[in-house]
Tab-separated table of C-alpha atoms in Angstrom:
chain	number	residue	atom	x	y	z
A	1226	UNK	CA	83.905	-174.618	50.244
A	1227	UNK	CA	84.098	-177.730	52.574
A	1228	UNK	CA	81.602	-178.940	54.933
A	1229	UNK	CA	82.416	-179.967	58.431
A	1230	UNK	CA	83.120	-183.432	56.949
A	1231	UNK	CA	85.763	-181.925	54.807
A	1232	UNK	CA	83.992	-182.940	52.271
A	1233	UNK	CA	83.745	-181.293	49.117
A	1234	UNK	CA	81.153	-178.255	49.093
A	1235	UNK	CA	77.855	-177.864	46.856
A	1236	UNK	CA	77.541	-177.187	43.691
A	1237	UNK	CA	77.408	-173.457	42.172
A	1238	UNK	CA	73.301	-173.003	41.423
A	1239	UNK	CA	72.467	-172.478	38.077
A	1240	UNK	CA	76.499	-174.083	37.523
A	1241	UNK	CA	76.091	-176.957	35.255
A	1242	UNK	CA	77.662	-179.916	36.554
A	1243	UNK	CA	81.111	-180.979	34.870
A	1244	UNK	CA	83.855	-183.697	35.130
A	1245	UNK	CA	87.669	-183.486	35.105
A	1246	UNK	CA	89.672	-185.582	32.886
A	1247	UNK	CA	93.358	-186.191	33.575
A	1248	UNK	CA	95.564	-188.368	31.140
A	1249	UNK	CA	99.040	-189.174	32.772
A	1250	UNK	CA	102.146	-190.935	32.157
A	1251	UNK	CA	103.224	-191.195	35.562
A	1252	UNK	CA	104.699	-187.975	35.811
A	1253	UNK	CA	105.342	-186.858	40.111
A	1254	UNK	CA	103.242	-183.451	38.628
A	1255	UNK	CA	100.195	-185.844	38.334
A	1256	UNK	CA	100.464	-185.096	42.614
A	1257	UNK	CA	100.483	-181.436	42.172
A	1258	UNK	CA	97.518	-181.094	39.618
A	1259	UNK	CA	95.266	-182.795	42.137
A	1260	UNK	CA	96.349	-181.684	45.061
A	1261	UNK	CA	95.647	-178.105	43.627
A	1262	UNK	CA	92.432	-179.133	42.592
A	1263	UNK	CA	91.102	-180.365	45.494
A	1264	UNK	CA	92.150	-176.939	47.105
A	1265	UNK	CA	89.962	-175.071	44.067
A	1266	UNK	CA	86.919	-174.628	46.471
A	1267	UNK	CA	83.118	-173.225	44.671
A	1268	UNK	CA	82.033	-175.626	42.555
A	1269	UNK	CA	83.517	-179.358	42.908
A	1270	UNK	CA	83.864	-181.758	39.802
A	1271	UNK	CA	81.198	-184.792	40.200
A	1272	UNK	CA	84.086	-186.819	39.278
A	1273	UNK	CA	87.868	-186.680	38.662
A	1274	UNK	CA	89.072	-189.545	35.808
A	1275	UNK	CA	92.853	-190.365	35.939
A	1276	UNK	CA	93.487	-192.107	32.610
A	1277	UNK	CA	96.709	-193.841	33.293
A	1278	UNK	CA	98.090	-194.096	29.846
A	1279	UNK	CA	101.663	-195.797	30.883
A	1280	UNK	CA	102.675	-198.267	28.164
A	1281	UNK	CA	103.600	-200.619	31.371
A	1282	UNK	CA	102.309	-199.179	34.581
A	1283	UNK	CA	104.765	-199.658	37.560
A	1284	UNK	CA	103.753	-198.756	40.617
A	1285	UNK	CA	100.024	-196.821	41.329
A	1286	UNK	CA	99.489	-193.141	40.696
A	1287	UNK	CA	99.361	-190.720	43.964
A	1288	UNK	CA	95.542	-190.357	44.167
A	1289	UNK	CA	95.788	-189.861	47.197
A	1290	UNK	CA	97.167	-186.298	46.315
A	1291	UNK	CA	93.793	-185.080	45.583
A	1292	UNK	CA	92.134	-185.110	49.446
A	1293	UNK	CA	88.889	-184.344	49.794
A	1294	UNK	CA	88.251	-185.511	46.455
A	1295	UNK	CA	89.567	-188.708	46.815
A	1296	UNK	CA	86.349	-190.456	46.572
A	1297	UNK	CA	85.582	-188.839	43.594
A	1298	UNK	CA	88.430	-190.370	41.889
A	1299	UNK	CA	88.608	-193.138	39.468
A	1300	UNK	CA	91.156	-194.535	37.658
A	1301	UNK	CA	91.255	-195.995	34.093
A	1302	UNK	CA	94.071	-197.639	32.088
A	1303	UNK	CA	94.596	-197.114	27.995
A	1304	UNK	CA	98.087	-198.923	27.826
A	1305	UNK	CA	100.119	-196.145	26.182
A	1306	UNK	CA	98.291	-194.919	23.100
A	1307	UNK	CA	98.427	-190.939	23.336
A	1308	UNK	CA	96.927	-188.279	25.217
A	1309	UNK	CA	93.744	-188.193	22.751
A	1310	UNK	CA	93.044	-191.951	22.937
A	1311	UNK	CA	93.415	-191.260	26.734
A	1312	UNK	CA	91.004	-187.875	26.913
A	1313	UNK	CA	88.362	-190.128	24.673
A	1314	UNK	CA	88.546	-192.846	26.902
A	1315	UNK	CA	88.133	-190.627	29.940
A	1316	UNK	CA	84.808	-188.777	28.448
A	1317	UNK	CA	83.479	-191.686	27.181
A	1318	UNK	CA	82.323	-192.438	30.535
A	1319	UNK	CA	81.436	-189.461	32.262
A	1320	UNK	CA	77.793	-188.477	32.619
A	1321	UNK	CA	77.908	-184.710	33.100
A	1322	UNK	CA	76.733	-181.554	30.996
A	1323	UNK	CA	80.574	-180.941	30.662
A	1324	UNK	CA	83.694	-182.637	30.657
A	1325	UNK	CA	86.924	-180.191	31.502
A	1326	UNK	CA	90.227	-181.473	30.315
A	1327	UNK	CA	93.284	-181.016	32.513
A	1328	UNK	CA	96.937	-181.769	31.692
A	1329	UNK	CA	98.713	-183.540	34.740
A	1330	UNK	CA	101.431	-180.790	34.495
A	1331	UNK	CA	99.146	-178.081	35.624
A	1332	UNK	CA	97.814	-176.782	38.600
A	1333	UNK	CA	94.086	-174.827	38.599
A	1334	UNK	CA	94.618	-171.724	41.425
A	1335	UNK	CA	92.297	-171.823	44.299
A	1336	UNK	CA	88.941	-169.675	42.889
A	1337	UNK	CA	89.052	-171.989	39.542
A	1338	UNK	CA	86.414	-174.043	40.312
A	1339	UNK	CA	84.325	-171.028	41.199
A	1340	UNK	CA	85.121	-169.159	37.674
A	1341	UNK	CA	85.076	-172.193	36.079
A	1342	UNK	CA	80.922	-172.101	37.201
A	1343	UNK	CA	80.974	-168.718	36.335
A	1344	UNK	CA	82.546	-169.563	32.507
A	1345	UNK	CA	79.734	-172.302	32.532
A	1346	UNK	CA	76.875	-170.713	33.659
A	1347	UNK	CA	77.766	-167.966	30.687
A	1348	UNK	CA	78.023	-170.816	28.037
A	1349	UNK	CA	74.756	-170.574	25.332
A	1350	UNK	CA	73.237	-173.213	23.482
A	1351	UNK	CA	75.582	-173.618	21.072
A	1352	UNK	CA	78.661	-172.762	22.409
A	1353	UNK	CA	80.981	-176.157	22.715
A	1354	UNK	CA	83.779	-175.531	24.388
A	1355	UNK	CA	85.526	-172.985	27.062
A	1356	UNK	CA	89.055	-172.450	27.567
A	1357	UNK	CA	91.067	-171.293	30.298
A	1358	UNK	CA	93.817	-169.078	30.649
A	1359	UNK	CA	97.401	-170.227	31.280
A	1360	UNK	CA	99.962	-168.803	32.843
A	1361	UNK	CA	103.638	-169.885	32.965
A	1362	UNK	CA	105.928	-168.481	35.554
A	1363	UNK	CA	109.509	-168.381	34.596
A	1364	UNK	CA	112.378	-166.986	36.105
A	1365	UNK	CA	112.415	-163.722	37.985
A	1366	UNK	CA	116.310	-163.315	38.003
A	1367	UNK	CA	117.628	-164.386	34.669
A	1368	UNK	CA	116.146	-164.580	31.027
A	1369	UNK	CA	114.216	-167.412	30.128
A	1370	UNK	CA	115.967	-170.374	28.170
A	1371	UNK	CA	114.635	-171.278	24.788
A	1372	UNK	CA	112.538	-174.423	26.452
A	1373	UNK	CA	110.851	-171.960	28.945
A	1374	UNK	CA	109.922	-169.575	26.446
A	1375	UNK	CA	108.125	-172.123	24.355
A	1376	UNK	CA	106.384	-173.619	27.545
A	1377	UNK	CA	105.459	-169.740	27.649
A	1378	UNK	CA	103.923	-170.036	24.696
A	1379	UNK	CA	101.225	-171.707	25.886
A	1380	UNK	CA	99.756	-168.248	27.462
A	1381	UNK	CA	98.446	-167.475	23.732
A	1382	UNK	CA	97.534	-170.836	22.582
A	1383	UNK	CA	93.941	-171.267	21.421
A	1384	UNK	CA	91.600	-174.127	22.610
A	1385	UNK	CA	94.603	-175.491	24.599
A	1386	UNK	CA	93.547	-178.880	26.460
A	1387	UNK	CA	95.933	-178.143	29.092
A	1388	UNK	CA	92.845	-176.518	30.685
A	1389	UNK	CA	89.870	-176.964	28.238
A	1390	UNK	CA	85.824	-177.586	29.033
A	1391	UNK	CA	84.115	-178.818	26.405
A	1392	UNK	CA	80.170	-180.170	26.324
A	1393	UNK	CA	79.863	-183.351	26.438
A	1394	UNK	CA	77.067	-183.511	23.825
A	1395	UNK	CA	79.524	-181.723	21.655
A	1396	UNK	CA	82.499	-183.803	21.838
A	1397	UNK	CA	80.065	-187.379	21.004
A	1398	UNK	CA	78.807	-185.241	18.182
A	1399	UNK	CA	82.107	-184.405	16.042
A	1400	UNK	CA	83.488	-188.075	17.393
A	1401	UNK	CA	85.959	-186.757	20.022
A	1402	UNK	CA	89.823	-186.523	19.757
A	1403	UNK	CA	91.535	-187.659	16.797
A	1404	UNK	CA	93.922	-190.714	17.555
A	1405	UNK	CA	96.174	-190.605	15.270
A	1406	UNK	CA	97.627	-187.800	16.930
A	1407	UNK	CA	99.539	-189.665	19.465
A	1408	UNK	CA	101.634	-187.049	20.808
A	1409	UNK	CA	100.514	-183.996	22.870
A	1410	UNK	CA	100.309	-181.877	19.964
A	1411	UNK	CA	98.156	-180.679	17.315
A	1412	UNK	CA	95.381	-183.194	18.549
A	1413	UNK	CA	93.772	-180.248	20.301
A	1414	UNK	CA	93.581	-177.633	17.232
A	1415	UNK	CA	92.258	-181.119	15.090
A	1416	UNK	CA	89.258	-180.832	17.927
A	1417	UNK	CA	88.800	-177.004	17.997
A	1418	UNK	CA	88.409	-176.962	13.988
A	1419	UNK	CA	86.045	-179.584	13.617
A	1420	UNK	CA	83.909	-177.768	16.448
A	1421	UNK	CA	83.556	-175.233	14.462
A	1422	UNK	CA	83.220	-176.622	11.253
A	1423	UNK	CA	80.116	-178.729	12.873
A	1424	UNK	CA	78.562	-174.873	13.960
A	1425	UNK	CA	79.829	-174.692	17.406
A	1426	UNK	CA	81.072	-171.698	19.002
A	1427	UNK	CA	84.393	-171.829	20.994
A	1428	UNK	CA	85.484	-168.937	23.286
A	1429	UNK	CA	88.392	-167.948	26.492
A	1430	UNK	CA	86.523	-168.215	30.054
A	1431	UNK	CA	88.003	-166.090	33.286
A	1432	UNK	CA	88.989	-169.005	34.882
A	1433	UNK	CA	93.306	-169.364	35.126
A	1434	UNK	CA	95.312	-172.015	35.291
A	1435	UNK	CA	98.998	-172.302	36.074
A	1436	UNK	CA	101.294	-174.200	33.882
A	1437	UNK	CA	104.884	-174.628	35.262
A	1438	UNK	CA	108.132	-175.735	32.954
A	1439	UNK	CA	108.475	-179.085	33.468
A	1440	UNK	CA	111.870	-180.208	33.490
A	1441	UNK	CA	113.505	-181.231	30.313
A	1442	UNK	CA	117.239	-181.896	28.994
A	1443	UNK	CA	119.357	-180.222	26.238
A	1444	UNK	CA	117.668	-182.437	23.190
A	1445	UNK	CA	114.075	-181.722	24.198
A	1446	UNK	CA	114.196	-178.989	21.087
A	1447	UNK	CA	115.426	-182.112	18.658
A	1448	UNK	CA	112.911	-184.510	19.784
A	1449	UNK	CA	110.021	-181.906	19.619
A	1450	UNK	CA	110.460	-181.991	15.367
A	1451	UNK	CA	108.158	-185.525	15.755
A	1452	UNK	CA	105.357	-182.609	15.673
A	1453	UNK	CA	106.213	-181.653	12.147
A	1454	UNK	CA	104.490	-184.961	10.807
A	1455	UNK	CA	100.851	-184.073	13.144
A	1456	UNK	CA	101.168	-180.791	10.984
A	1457	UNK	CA	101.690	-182.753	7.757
A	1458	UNK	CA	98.443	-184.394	8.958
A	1459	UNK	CA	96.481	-181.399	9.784
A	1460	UNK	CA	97.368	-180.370	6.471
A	1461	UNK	CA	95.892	-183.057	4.909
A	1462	UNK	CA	92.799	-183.289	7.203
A	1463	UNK	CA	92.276	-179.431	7.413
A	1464	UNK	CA	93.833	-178.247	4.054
A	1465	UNK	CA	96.582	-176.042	4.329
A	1466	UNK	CA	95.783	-172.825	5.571
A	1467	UNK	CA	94.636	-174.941	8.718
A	1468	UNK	CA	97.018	-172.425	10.725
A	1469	UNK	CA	95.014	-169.276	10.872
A	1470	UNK	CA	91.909	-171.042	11.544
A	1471	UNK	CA	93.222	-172.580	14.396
A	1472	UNK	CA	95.132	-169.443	16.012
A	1473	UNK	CA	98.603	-171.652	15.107
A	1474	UNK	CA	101.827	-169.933	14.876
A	1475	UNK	CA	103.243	-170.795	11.116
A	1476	UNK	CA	107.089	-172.230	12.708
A	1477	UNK	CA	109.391	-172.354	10.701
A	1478	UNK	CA	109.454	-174.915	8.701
A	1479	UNK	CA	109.836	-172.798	5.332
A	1480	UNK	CA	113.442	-171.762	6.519
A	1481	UNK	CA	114.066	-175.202	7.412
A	1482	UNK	CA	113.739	-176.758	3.996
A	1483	UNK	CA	115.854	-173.659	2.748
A	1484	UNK	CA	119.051	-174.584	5.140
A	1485	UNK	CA	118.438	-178.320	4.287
A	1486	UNK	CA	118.438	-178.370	0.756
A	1487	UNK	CA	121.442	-175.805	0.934
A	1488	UNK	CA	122.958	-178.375	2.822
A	1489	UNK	CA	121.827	-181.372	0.440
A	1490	UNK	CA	123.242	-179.163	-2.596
A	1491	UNK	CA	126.568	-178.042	-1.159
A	1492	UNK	CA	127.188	-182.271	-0.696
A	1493	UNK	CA	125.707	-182.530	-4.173
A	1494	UNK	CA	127.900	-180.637	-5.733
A	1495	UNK	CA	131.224	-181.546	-3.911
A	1496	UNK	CA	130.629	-185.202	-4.815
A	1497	UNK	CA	130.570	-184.159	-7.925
A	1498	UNK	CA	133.649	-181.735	-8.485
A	1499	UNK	CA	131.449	-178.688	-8.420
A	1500	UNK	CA	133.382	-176.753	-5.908
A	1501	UNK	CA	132.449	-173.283	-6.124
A	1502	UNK	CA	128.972	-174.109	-6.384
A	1503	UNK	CA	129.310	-176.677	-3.298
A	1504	UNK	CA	130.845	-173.468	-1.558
A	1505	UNK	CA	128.111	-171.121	-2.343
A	1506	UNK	CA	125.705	-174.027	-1.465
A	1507	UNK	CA	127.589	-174.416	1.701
A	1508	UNK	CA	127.575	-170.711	2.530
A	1509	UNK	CA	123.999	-170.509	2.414
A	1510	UNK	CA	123.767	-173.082	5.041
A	1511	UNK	CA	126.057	-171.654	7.221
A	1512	UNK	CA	124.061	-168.104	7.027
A	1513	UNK	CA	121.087	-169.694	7.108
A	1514	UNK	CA	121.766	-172.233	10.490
A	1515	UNK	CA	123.593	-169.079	12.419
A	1516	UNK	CA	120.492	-167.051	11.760
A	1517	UNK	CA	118.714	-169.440	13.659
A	1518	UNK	CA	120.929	-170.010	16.276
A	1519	UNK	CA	121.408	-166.309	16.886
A	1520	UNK	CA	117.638	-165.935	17.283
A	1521	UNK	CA	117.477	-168.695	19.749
A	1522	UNK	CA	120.324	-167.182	21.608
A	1523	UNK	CA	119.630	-163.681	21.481
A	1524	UNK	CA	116.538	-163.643	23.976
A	1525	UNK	CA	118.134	-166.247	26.089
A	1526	UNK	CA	120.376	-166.049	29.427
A	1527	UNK	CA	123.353	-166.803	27.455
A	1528	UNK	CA	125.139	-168.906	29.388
A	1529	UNK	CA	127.845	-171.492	28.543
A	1530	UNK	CA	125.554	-174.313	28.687
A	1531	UNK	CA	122.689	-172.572	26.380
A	1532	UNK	CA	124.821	-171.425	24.213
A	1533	UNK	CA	126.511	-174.955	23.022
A	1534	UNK	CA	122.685	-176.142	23.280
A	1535	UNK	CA	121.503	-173.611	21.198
A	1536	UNK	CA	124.496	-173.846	18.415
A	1537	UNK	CA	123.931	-177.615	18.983
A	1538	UNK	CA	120.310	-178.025	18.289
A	1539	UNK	CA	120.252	-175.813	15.632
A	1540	UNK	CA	122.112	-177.808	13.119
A	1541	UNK	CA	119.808	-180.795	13.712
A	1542	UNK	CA	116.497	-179.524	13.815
A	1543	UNK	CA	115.963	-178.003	10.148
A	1544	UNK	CA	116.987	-181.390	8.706
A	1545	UNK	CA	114.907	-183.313	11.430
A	1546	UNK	CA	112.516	-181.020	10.962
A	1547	UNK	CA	112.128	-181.724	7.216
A	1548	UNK	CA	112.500	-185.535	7.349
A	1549	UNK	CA	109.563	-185.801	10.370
A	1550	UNK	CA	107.475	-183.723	7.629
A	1551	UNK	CA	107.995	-185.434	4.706
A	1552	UNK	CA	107.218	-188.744	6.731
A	1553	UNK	CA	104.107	-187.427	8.054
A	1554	UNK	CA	103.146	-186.445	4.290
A	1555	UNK	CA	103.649	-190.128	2.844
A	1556	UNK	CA	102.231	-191.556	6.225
A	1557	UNK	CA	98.661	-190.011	6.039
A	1558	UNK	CA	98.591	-189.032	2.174
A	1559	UNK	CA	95.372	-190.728	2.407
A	1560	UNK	CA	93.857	-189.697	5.898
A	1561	UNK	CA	90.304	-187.790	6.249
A	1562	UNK	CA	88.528	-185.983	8.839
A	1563	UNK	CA	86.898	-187.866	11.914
A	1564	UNK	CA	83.480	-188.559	10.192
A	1565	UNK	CA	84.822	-189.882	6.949
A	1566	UNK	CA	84.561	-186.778	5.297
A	1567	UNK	CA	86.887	-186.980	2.072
């Protein structure tokens, strides 16, 4: 609700009081997420933190996107070092009970705020954090393309910080994010483990958010691989059955390393006379990189332009795949838990 002011409305009673915390990289959504939060009327954040995470900011942000709650607004600047170096720098300064994490590419529908008080006021003593639920419209009038229905995946992610409220008390207790995860990925699973592992409870609220596809060109698949090496470090940090603990879809790595060192055999052996081997070798690569190509393709819209995409992508991403794993092995062979913890 708004008062005649237009002013934000009161607090919820009985609602604990929370901040929002939005890292950015400039993106024009950054407009959308706070305009739609400033529309979410029930229970207002105390404060909204923008943490402007551009390596080399050009140009301000469009705060004044978020309206009534423009006041509320501050901005803080961490110079390009990830989206958990950004999220720790936001919390670090808030003083509420709760601190809700929002990715600039989303937009909270208008009775968030008020289930968001709801998910809060349900919260005991020791549960840590609260998740909302996502929801990613795609296309009415076509299939989705292989980028949308990974963006869709996000509807079953667990302890997603795309929209994710977590107690304040909790996060300065298991040390916050973990920065070496400097892209958008993994860091949030890192986080939802060690909440648990420190006795925390974690657990879906009825608040929704909306997350739309953001746009994205025909090699967004190829550069998306980088997240093999954050699982190479979860592995090490979290030991390797890391993925059902964390509600993680396996991937498919496994198959990758197959169709790569088919393909690192059948050169093997030609450059070294052994033909029918080399062909046997090369065989298996070709079964193995049309398999996944036809189940890209298959659920797809099949057009002309996903098609040569998807036939495209999938000869580079097993080896990419592979290489951006083994990297991330050798890279953080020696890495432990936030804490120290060996």
């Amino acid at each position: 609700m708004r008062d005649a002011s237009g002013a934000p409305g009161a607090p919820v009673p009985g609602a604990p009081a929370y901040a929002v915390v939005v890292p950015t990289v400039g993106r024009p959504c950054l407009a959308d997420c706070l305009r739609a939060l400033a529309a979410a009327a029930g229970h207002p954040p105390e404060e909204v933190v923008v943490v402007d995470d551009r390596p080399e900011p050009v140009g301000g942000l469009p705060l004044e996107a978020a309206g009534v709650l423009r006041e509320r607004v501050r901005c803080l600047r961490t110079g390009g070092r990830g989206p958990a170096a950004a999220r720790n720098a936001g919390w670090h300064t808030v003083g509420t009970p709760w601190t809700v994490f929002l990715d600039d590419d989303v937009q909270v529908l208008p009775d968030w705020s008020r289930r968001l008080a709801e998910d809060l006021r349900a919260a005991g003593a020791t549960t840590g954090g609260v998740q909302g639920r996502l929801t990613v419209p795609l296309p009415w009038d076509r299939r989705p393309t292989d980028w949308e229905r990974g963006t869709a995946g996000l509807e079953r992610a667990a302890w997603a910080t795309a929209d994710m409220a977590y107690r304040t008390a909790a996060l300065a207790a298991v040390g916050g994010f973990d920065e070496r995860f400097r892209r958008a990925f993994r860091e949030d699973a890192d986080l939802a483990l060690r909440m648990r592992e420190a006795g925390w409870t974690l657990r879906r609220g009825s608040r929704t958010t909306r997350h739309p596809v953001r746009p994205a060109d025909r090699w967004v698949s190829v550069r998306a691989q980088r997240g093999n090496a954050d699982d190479a470090l979860m592995n090490r940090l979290h030991g390797r059955d890391w993925w059902g603990r964390a509600e993680a879809p396996r991937g498919r790595l496994p198959r990758h390393v197959l169709v790569t060192a088919a393909a690192l055999a059948a050169t093997a052996c030609a450059a070294a006379g052994r033909h029918r081997a080399a062909g046997l070798a090369g065989a298996l690569w070709t079964l193995g990189t049309a398999e996944f190509a036809l189940a890209r393709i298959g659920p797809g819209p099949r057009t002309r332009h996903e098609i040569g995409t998807m036939l495209a992508t999938s000869v580079l991403i097993p080896p990419l795949a592979v290489g951006h794993w083994l990297h991330g092995t050798v890279r953080h062979r020696g890495a432990v838990p936030v804490g120290g913890r060996p």
